[in-house]
Amino acid sequence: MKYADVIVDISHENVDRPFEYIVPSELEASLRCGCQVVIPFGKGNKQIQGFVINIKEEPTFDVNRLKAIESILPGSRRIESHMIELAAYIRENYGSTMNKALKIVLPVRKKSSPIVEKYISCSPDRQKVEEALERYRSDKRMVARCRLLEEAAKEKVLPYNIVRDKLNISVQTIRSLEKEGLIRIDIMENLRDAFQIKEQLPYTIRLNPDQLGIADDIWERYQAQDLRPSLIRGITGSGKTEIYIELIDRMIRQGKQAIVLIPEIALTYQTVLRFYKKFGDRISVINSRLTAAQKHDQLEKARRHEVDIIIGPRSALFTPFDHLGIIIIDEEHESTYKNENAPRYHSREVAVKLAQMSGGIVVLGSATPSVESYYKAKNGIYQLYSLDKRAKGKGLPEVSIVDLRQELASGNRSIISRKLDELIRDRLERKEQIILFINRRAYQSFVSCRSCGAPVQCPHCDVSLKYHRNGKLICHYCGYEMPMVRVCPSCGSKYIGTFGAGTQKVEEEVNRLYPEAMTLRMDMDTTREKDGHEKILSAFANREADILVGTQMIVKGHDFPDVTLVGILAADISLYSGSYLSAERTFQLITQASGRAGRGARQGNVIIQTYSPENYAVQMGASQDYPQFYEHEMSYRKLLGYPPSMNMLGIFAASKDERLLQESMEQISRMVDQKIREGLNVIRIGPSAAPIARIQDQYRKILYIKAPDYADLTRIKDLMEEMAEQFPDKGLSLIYDFSLNAN
Ligand code: ADP
Ligand code: ZN
Ligand code: ZN
């Protein structure tokens, strides 16, 4: 008799442990670790689902009181054993139930059946076939059989459809030949292709000495079993992607597999094509535009070893490879690598764990590494490599800072400064291209009253509504909509209108100033349709416009050799986001946006418009000096005890009941203080209201805990989980957010 530990599919802390079940003998042969099963649960033996995480010979509990597994869930997917270990890691390090963590690593369920194709092949018994053919040839009623068998004998395999349609042969005829054993019918599942590239393309790049030096060193370290992650800091266009391709090539020659994480926004056709040129159909791509069935098929191809390389955003990390050799994380600083919902795992850390488990390596790359990763590289946890020259084209663009306060003082009220205006006119004349960049978060226009100053707020969230062109006011947090107001809801004044400059406003301004120029706009609104993002980028790359106006989205993914001017319209907006990461984000934005200029044969210019020209993130972003920025930023983080100088745990709590929220937070604070008195080396900050104190009528509070030792934070989290089990289920939700994880 065998026994199984089962995690029940209920997201409740009280049942977040394995329950023991008997494996009935009829399931013994097919039941594996990671199977989804149906089990009787609780007093009423309600039928629920669960995940088998362990199978054993001896029971831990009294066998007479154990229940038996009912069945294996039909059509379910099995989680590979190493993925169960990964889920346990996520559960332990980010705070979550095992059930939730298992669902993160659970392969996508197949939503529709695979495309099934039938093939006909001839019996290998030549003599029998020849004899049959002879018979058919002399019998007028057998012409159809004769035609089919002749064709089958000639070709190795015949697609069933072609036989039916082109050879015009009836199903009965096919069946009777099959019955006689003259032909065989095979069914093959064709997995849907994620993308359609049919041409054979040449790959011609040879690494330059700098690139080769890095690739060789990473490779030698791998062969010497130094499995520490590598961080390549290389300016945009320095050739990091080619290093990734070289390393992947070496890996797959050894029979290993590769995962390449690229932020969704940078996952353009152009990027994928570069990998495709080298690896052909050994690669597959996952992105959010794929249907569930397509996504499933890509993972299935990986499982069947039909592909060795998967490229995709965060979720590609959970590809079921069994000989994983390398995980690449491009643009490793991107915030999208952190899961927004609980558990808030960071792909970088989970990748390191996964590589460790598989004996593989992790390679991170960025022009502007996260301060966290660079800190690890400086401290020997990662191996650091730098590339400071562009692989081709000109050197870095010439960057100037424009003080917007002086613009206003000299009477220029436009969002385009005089210096930027001068350069735009120059580039239009020379038929070169221009990118104008606006910070997304900052410039969504909101509506406010010029008489009383009140912004128009969402009735459910503590945020202002955003004005959309279609004449509606929309809440970006809960989707609440109302028609544009004519009078102020607070004081009744008629002087109410939109503020700030959205991408639309900039586009209008550009059209007014340069009526002869062709303009494209790229933002959330213009990229909503399928492949909208891709279409705009290709149109711009094909020179269908002179000026591209856009948000963060335009910073990544495409090479535009004819762009020689980038204008960053208000660089410092991200400085005031209220997060300790705001300087880092500003530096990243400026550097990444500047990297778009002068990638072709001509030198580029970048204009940074700002209200805080003296700010170090702006200054160092302009000089594109990452190491200097890092030193400056780290001294600030050390001074204030922010990550990565300390580890930090954010506890986000939300409830519709404001009192309950307040009391629970106080209770948590008391617990933490008690532990501090007992000698735990942590610092408590807060609780305070979250930056947005209410969303969808849920009140929100945050408590931060800092600690030199990461383990002390997971200890607090464990204690809180114990506490949460005792909280009556009154609708309090808790999310843990770890800001540094000492791998
Ligand atoms: P990064 O990933 O660092 O931004 P890329 O790998 O995209 O840089 O390289 C920038 C451009 O230079 C690309 O067009 C790439 O094909 C080209 N490139 C990179 N390395 C080489 C090389 N060794 N020889 C020729 N072209 C190269
Ligand atoms: Zn008013
Ligand atoms: Zn709202």
PDB file of N, CA and C in Angstrom, residues 358-411:
ATOM      1  N   SER A 358      19.149  22.952 -10.991  1.00  0.00           N
ATOM      2  CA  SER A 358      19.403  22.222 -12.236  1.00  0.00           C
ATOM      3  C   SER A 358      20.880  22.176 -12.598  1.00  0.00           C
ATOM      4  N   GLY A 359      21.740  22.744 -11.758  1.00  0.00           N
ATOM      5  CA  GLY A 359      23.166  22.771 -12.081  1.00  0.00           C
ATOM      6  C   GLY A 359      23.480  23.685 -13.251  1.00  0.00           C
ATOM      7  N   GLY A 360      22.628  24.674 -13.463  1.00  0.00           N
ATOM      8  CA  GLY A 360      22.839  25.610 -14.575  1.00  0.00           C
ATOM      9  C   GLY A 360      23.281  26.968 -14.070  1.00  0.00           C
ATOM     10  N   ILE A 361      23.355  27.914 -15.016  1.00  0.00           N
ATOM     11  CA  ILE A 361      23.814  29.250 -14.644  1.00  0.00           C
ATOM     12  C   ILE A 361      22.790  30.320 -15.032  1.00  0.00           C
ATOM     13  N   VAL A 362      22.945  31.491 -14.402  1.00  0.00           N
ATOM     14  CA  VAL A 362      22.081  32.633 -14.699  1.00  0.00           C
ATOM     15  C   VAL A 362      22.959  33.766 -15.223  1.00  0.00           C
ATOM     16  N   VAL A 363      22.523  34.392 -16.304  1.00  0.00           N
ATOM     17  CA  VAL A 363      23.235  35.555 -16.819  1.00  0.00           C
ATOM     18  C   VAL A 363      22.262  36.729 -16.874  1.00  0.00           C
ATOM     19  N   LEU A 364      22.598  37.801 -16.150  1.00  0.00           N
ATOM     20  CA  LEU A 364      21.752  38.994 -16.117  1.00  0.00           C
ATOM     21  C   LEU A 364      22.403  40.061 -16.972  1.00  0.00           C
ATOM     22  N   GLY A 365      21.587  40.843 -17.654  1.00  0.00           N
ATOM     23  CA  GLY A 365      22.167  41.915 -18.452  1.00  0.00           C
ATOM     24  C   GLY A 365      21.338  43.169 -18.380  1.00  0.00           C
ATOM     25  N   SER A 366      21.999  44.327 -18.389  1.00  0.00           N
ATOM     26  CA  SER A 366      21.287  45.599 -18.400  1.00  0.00           C
ATOM     27  C   SER A 366      22.282  46.735 -18.631  1.00  0.00           C
ATOM     28  N   ALA A 367      21.784  47.824 -19.201  1.00  0.00           N
ATOM     29  CA  ALA A 367      22.611  49.031 -19.292  1.00  0.00           C
ATOM     30  C   ALA A 367      22.574  49.756 -17.956  1.00  0.00           C
ATOM     31  N   THR A 368      21.501  49.501 -17.217  1.00  0.00           N
ATOM     32  CA  THR A 368      21.303  50.182 -15.935  1.00  0.00           C
ATOM     33  C   THR A 368      20.875  49.148 -14.902  1.00  0.00           C
ATOM     34  N   PRO A 369      21.794  48.311 -14.448  1.00  0.00           N
ATOM     35  CA  PRO A 369      21.401  47.240 -13.526  1.00  0.00           C
ATOM     36  C   PRO A 369      20.675  47.794 -12.295  1.00  0.00           C
ATOM     37  N   SER A 370      19.815  46.976 -11.723  1.00  0.00           N
ATOM     38  CA  SER A 370      19.201  47.375 -10.468  1.00  0.00           C
ATOM     39  C   SER A 370      20.321  47.555  -9.447  1.00  0.00           C
ATOM     40  N   VAL A 371      20.139  48.520  -8.561  1.00  0.00           N
ATOM     41  CA  VAL A 371      21.144  48.775  -7.533  1.00  0.00           C
ATOM     42  C   VAL A 371      21.386  47.491  -6.727  1.00  0.00           C
ATOM     43  N   GLU A 372      20.308  46.755  -6.529  1.00  0.00           N
ATOM     44  CA  GLU A 372      20.365  45.493  -5.799  1.00  0.00           C
ATOM     45  C   GLU A 372      21.336  44.488  -6.447  1.00  0.00           C
ATOM     46  N   SER A 373      21.220  44.310  -7.771  1.00  0.00           N
ATOM     47  CA  SER A 373      22.079  43.340  -8.453  1.00  0.00           C
ATOM     48  C   SER A 373      23.526  43.819  -8.505  1.00  0.00           C
ATOM     49  N   TYR A 374      23.690  45.119  -8.714  1.00  0.00           N
ATOM     50  CA  TYR A 374      25.045  45.652  -8.801  1.00  0.00           C
ATOM     51  C   TYR A 374      25.744  45.517  -7.450  1.00  0.00           C
ATOM     52  N   TYR A 375      24.955  45.699  -6.396  1.00  0.00           N
ATOM     53  CA  TYR A 375      25.466  45.518  -5.035  1.00  0.00           C
ATOM     54  C   TYR A 375      25.974  44.089  -4.853  1.00  0.00           C
ATOM     55  N   LYS A 376      25.194  43.141  -5.323  1.00  0.00           N
ATOM     56  CA  LYS A 376      25.614  41.736  -5.210  1.00  0.00           C
ATOM     57  C   LYS A 376      26.866  41.479  -6.035  1.00  0.00           C
ATOM     58  N   ALA A 377      26.933  42.107  -7.195  1.00  0.00           N
ATOM     59  CA  ALA A 377      28.118  41.916  -8.041  1.00  0.00           C
ATOM     60  C   ALA A 377      29.349  42.508  -7.361  1.00  0.00           C
ATOM     61  N   LYS A 378      29.168  43.676  -6.742  1.00  0.00           N
ATOM     62  CA  LYS A 378      30.286  44.304  -6.043  1.00  0.00           C
ATOM     63  C   LYS A 378      30.734  43.466  -4.852  1.00  0.00           C
ATOM     64  N   ASN A 379      29.809  42.693  -4.309  1.00  0.00           N
ATOM     65  CA  ASN A 379      30.133  41.900  -3.135  1.00  0.00           C
ATOM     66  C   ASN A 379      30.448  40.439  -3.454  1.00  0.00           C
ATOM     67  N   GLY A 380      30.659  40.176  -4.718  1.00  0.00           N
ATOM     68  CA  GLY A 380      31.109  38.837  -5.100  1.00  0.00           C
ATOM     69  C   GLY A 380      30.035  37.766  -5.140  1.00  0.00           C
ATOM     70  N   ILE A 381      28.769  38.154  -4.895  1.00  0.00           N
ATOM     71  CA  ILE A 381      27.696  37.160  -4.987  1.00  0.00           C
ATOM     72  C   ILE A 381      27.405  36.876  -6.464  1.00  0.00           C
ATOM     73  N   TYR A 382      27.521  37.918  -7.290  1.00  0.00           N
ATOM     74  CA  TYR A 382      27.462  37.762  -8.738  1.00  0.00           C
ATOM     75  C   TYR A 382      28.850  38.083  -9.291  1.00  0.00           C
ATOM     76  N   GLN A 383      29.116  37.589 -10.506  1.00  0.00           N
ATOM     77  CA  GLN A 383      30.348  37.985 -11.194  1.00  0.00           C
ATOM     78  C   GLN A 383      30.016  39.133 -12.149  1.00  0.00           C
ATOM     79  N   LEU A 384      30.764  40.227 -12.042  1.00  0.00           N
ATOM     80  CA  LEU A 384      30.459  41.425 -12.838  1.00  0.00           C
ATOM     81  C   LEU A 384      31.293  41.510 -14.118  1.00  0.00           C
ATOM     82  N   TYR A 385      30.625  41.874 -15.218  1.00  0.00           N
ATOM     83  CA  TYR A 385      31.305  42.149 -16.485  1.00  0.00           C
ATOM     84  C   TYR A 385      30.794  43.486 -17.012  1.00  0.00           C
ATOM     85  N   SER A 386      31.663  44.237 -17.683  1.00  0.00           N
ATOM     86  CA  SER A 386      31.221  45.537 -18.222  1.00  0.00           C
ATOM     87  C   SER A 386      31.570  45.683 -19.696  1.00  0.00           C
ATOM     88  N   LEU A 387      30.653  46.351 -20.391  1.00  0.00           N
ATOM     89  CA  LEU A 387      30.881  46.687 -21.803  1.00  0.00           C
ATOM     90  C   LEU A 387      30.577  48.166 -21.966  1.00  0.00           C
ATOM     91  N   ASP A 388      31.561  48.962 -22.322  1.00  0.00           N
ATOM     92  CA  ASP A 388      31.341  50.402 -22.373  1.00  0.00           C
ATOM     93  C   ASP A 388      31.393  50.992 -23.775  1.00  0.00           C
ATOM     94  N   LYS A 389      31.514  50.135 -24.777  1.00  0.00           N
ATOM     95  CA  LYS A 389      31.522  50.626 -26.157  1.00  0.00           C
ATOM     96  C   LYS A 389      30.362  50.013 -26.931  1.00  0.00           C
ATOM     97  N   ARG A 390      29.816  50.790 -27.865  1.00  0.00           N
ATOM     98  CA  ARG A 390      28.796  50.219 -28.720  1.00  0.00           C
ATOM     99  C   ARG A 390      29.435  49.262 -29.725  1.00  0.00           C
ATOM    100  N   ALA A 391      28.691  48.186 -30.041  1.00  0.00           N
ATOM    101  CA  ALA A 391      29.238  47.167 -30.944  1.00  0.00           C
ATOM    102  C   ALA A 391      29.364  47.700 -32.365  1.00  0.00           C
ATOM    103  N   LYS A 392      28.453  48.575 -32.751  1.00  0.00           N
ATOM    104  CA  LYS A 392      28.562  49.203 -34.064  1.00  0.00           C
ATOM    105  C   LYS A 392      27.931  50.579 -33.998  1.00  0.00           C
ATOM    106  N   GLY A 393      28.075  51.344 -35.054  1.00  0.00           N
ATOM    107  CA  GLY A 393      27.514  52.682 -35.054  1.00  0.00           C
ATOM    108  C   GLY A 393      28.377  53.618 -34.226  1.00  0.00           C
ATOM    109  N   LYS A 394      27.845  54.797 -33.984  1.00  0.00           N
ATOM    110  CA  LYS A 394      28.590  55.835 -33.296  1.00  0.00           C
ATOM    111  C   LYS A 394      28.677  55.563 -31.806  1.00  0.00           C
ATOM    112  N   GLY A 395      29.448  56.401 -31.155  1.00  0.00           N
ATOM    113  CA  GLY A 395      29.550  56.327 -29.709  1.00  0.00           C
ATOM    114  C   GLY A 395      28.268  56.827 -29.080  1.00  0.00           C
ATOM    115  N   LEU A 396      28.318  57.101 -27.809  1.00  0.00           N
ATOM    116  CA  LEU A 396      27.122  57.565 -27.116  1.00  0.00           C
ATOM    117  C   LEU A 396      26.719  58.947 -27.620  1.00  0.00           C
ATOM    118  N   PRO A 397      25.423  59.250 -27.552  1.00  0.00           N
ATOM    119  CA  PRO A 397      24.966  60.552 -28.030  1.00  0.00           C
ATOM    120  C   PRO A 397      25.426  61.686 -27.116  1.00  0.00           C
ATOM    121  N   GLU A 398      25.311  62.894 -27.655  1.00  0.00           N
ATOM    122  CA  GLU A 398      25.649  64.072 -26.874  1.00  0.00           C
ATOM    123  C   GLU A 398      24.405  64.484 -26.085  1.00  0.00           C
ATOM    124  N   VAL A 399      24.550  64.611 -24.791  1.00  0.00           N
ATOM    125  CA  VAL A 399      23.381  64.860 -23.948  1.00  0.00           C
ATOM    126  C   VAL A 399      23.421  66.261 -23.355  1.00  0.00           C
ATOM    127  N   SER A 400      22.307  67.014 -23.451  1.00  0.00           N
ATOM    128  CA  SER A 400      22.242  68.313 -22.770  1.00  0.00           C
ATOM    129  C   SER A 400      21.019  68.381 -21.872  1.00  0.00           C
ATOM    130  N   ILE A 401      21.164  69.122 -20.804  1.00  0.00           N
ATOM    131  CA  ILE A 401      20.064  69.299 -19.859  1.00  0.00           C
ATOM    132  C   ILE A 401      19.468  70.695 -20.066  1.00  0.00           C
ATOM    133  N   VAL A 402      18.131  70.771 -20.115  1.00  0.00           N
ATOM    134  CA  VAL A 402      17.459  72.067 -20.236  1.00  0.00           C
ATOM    135  C   VAL A 402      16.650  72.319 -18.968  1.00  0.00           C
ATOM    136  N   ASP A 403      16.859  73.480 -18.359  1.00  0.00           N
ATOM    137  CA  ASP A 403      16.146  73.838 -17.137  1.00  0.00           C
ATOM    138  C   ASP A 403      14.785  74.449 -17.504  1.00  0.00           C
ATOM    139  N   LEU A 404      13.714  73.733 -17.196  1.00  0.00           N
ATOM    140  CA  LEU A 404      12.381  74.187 -17.603  1.00  0.00           C
ATOM    141  C   LEU A 404      11.947  75.460 -16.872  1.00  0.00           C
ATOM    142  N   ARG A 405      12.504  75.692 -15.682  1.00  0.00           N
ATOM    143  CA  ARG A 405      12.138  76.902 -14.952  1.00  0.00           C
ATOM    144  C   ARG A 405      12.598  78.137 -15.717  1.00  0.00           C
ATOM    145  N   GLN A 406      13.803  78.033 -16.322  1.00  0.00           N
ATOM    146  CA  GLN A 406      14.313  79.159 -17.108  1.00  0.00           C
ATOM    147  C   GLN A 406      13.485  79.382 -18.369  1.00  0.00           C
ATOM    148  N   GLU A 407      12.981  78.272 -18.931  1.00  0.00           N
ATOM    149  CA  GLU A 407      12.133  78.393 -20.118  1.00  0.00           C
ATOM    150  C   GLU A 407      10.922  79.256 -19.797  1.00  0.00           C
ATOM    151  N   LEU A 408      10.292  78.903 -18.672  1.00  0.00           N
ATOM    152  CA  LEU A 408       9.088  79.622 -18.275  1.00  0.00           C
ATOM    153  C   LEU A 408       9.416  81.093 -18.008  1.00  0.00           C
ATOM    154  N   ALA A 409      10.564  81.297 -17.290  1.00  0.00           N
ATOM    155  CA  ALA A 409      10.976  82.663 -16.943  1.00  0.00           C
ATOM    156  C   ALA A 409      11.183  83.520 -18.195  1.00  0.00           C
ATOM    157  N   SER A 410      11.637  82.885 -19.256  1.00  0.00           N
ATOM    158  CA  SER A 410      11.857  83.677 -20.473  1.00  0.00           C
ATOM    159  C   SER A 410      10.644  83.644 -21.395  1.00  0.00           C
ATOM    160  N   GLY A 411       9.522  83.204 -20.856  1.00  0.00           N
ATOM    161  CA  GLY A 411       8.265  83.364 -21.574  1.00  0.00           C
ATOM    162  C   GLY A 411       7.869  82.222 -22.492  1.00  0.00           C
TER     163      GLY A 411
END
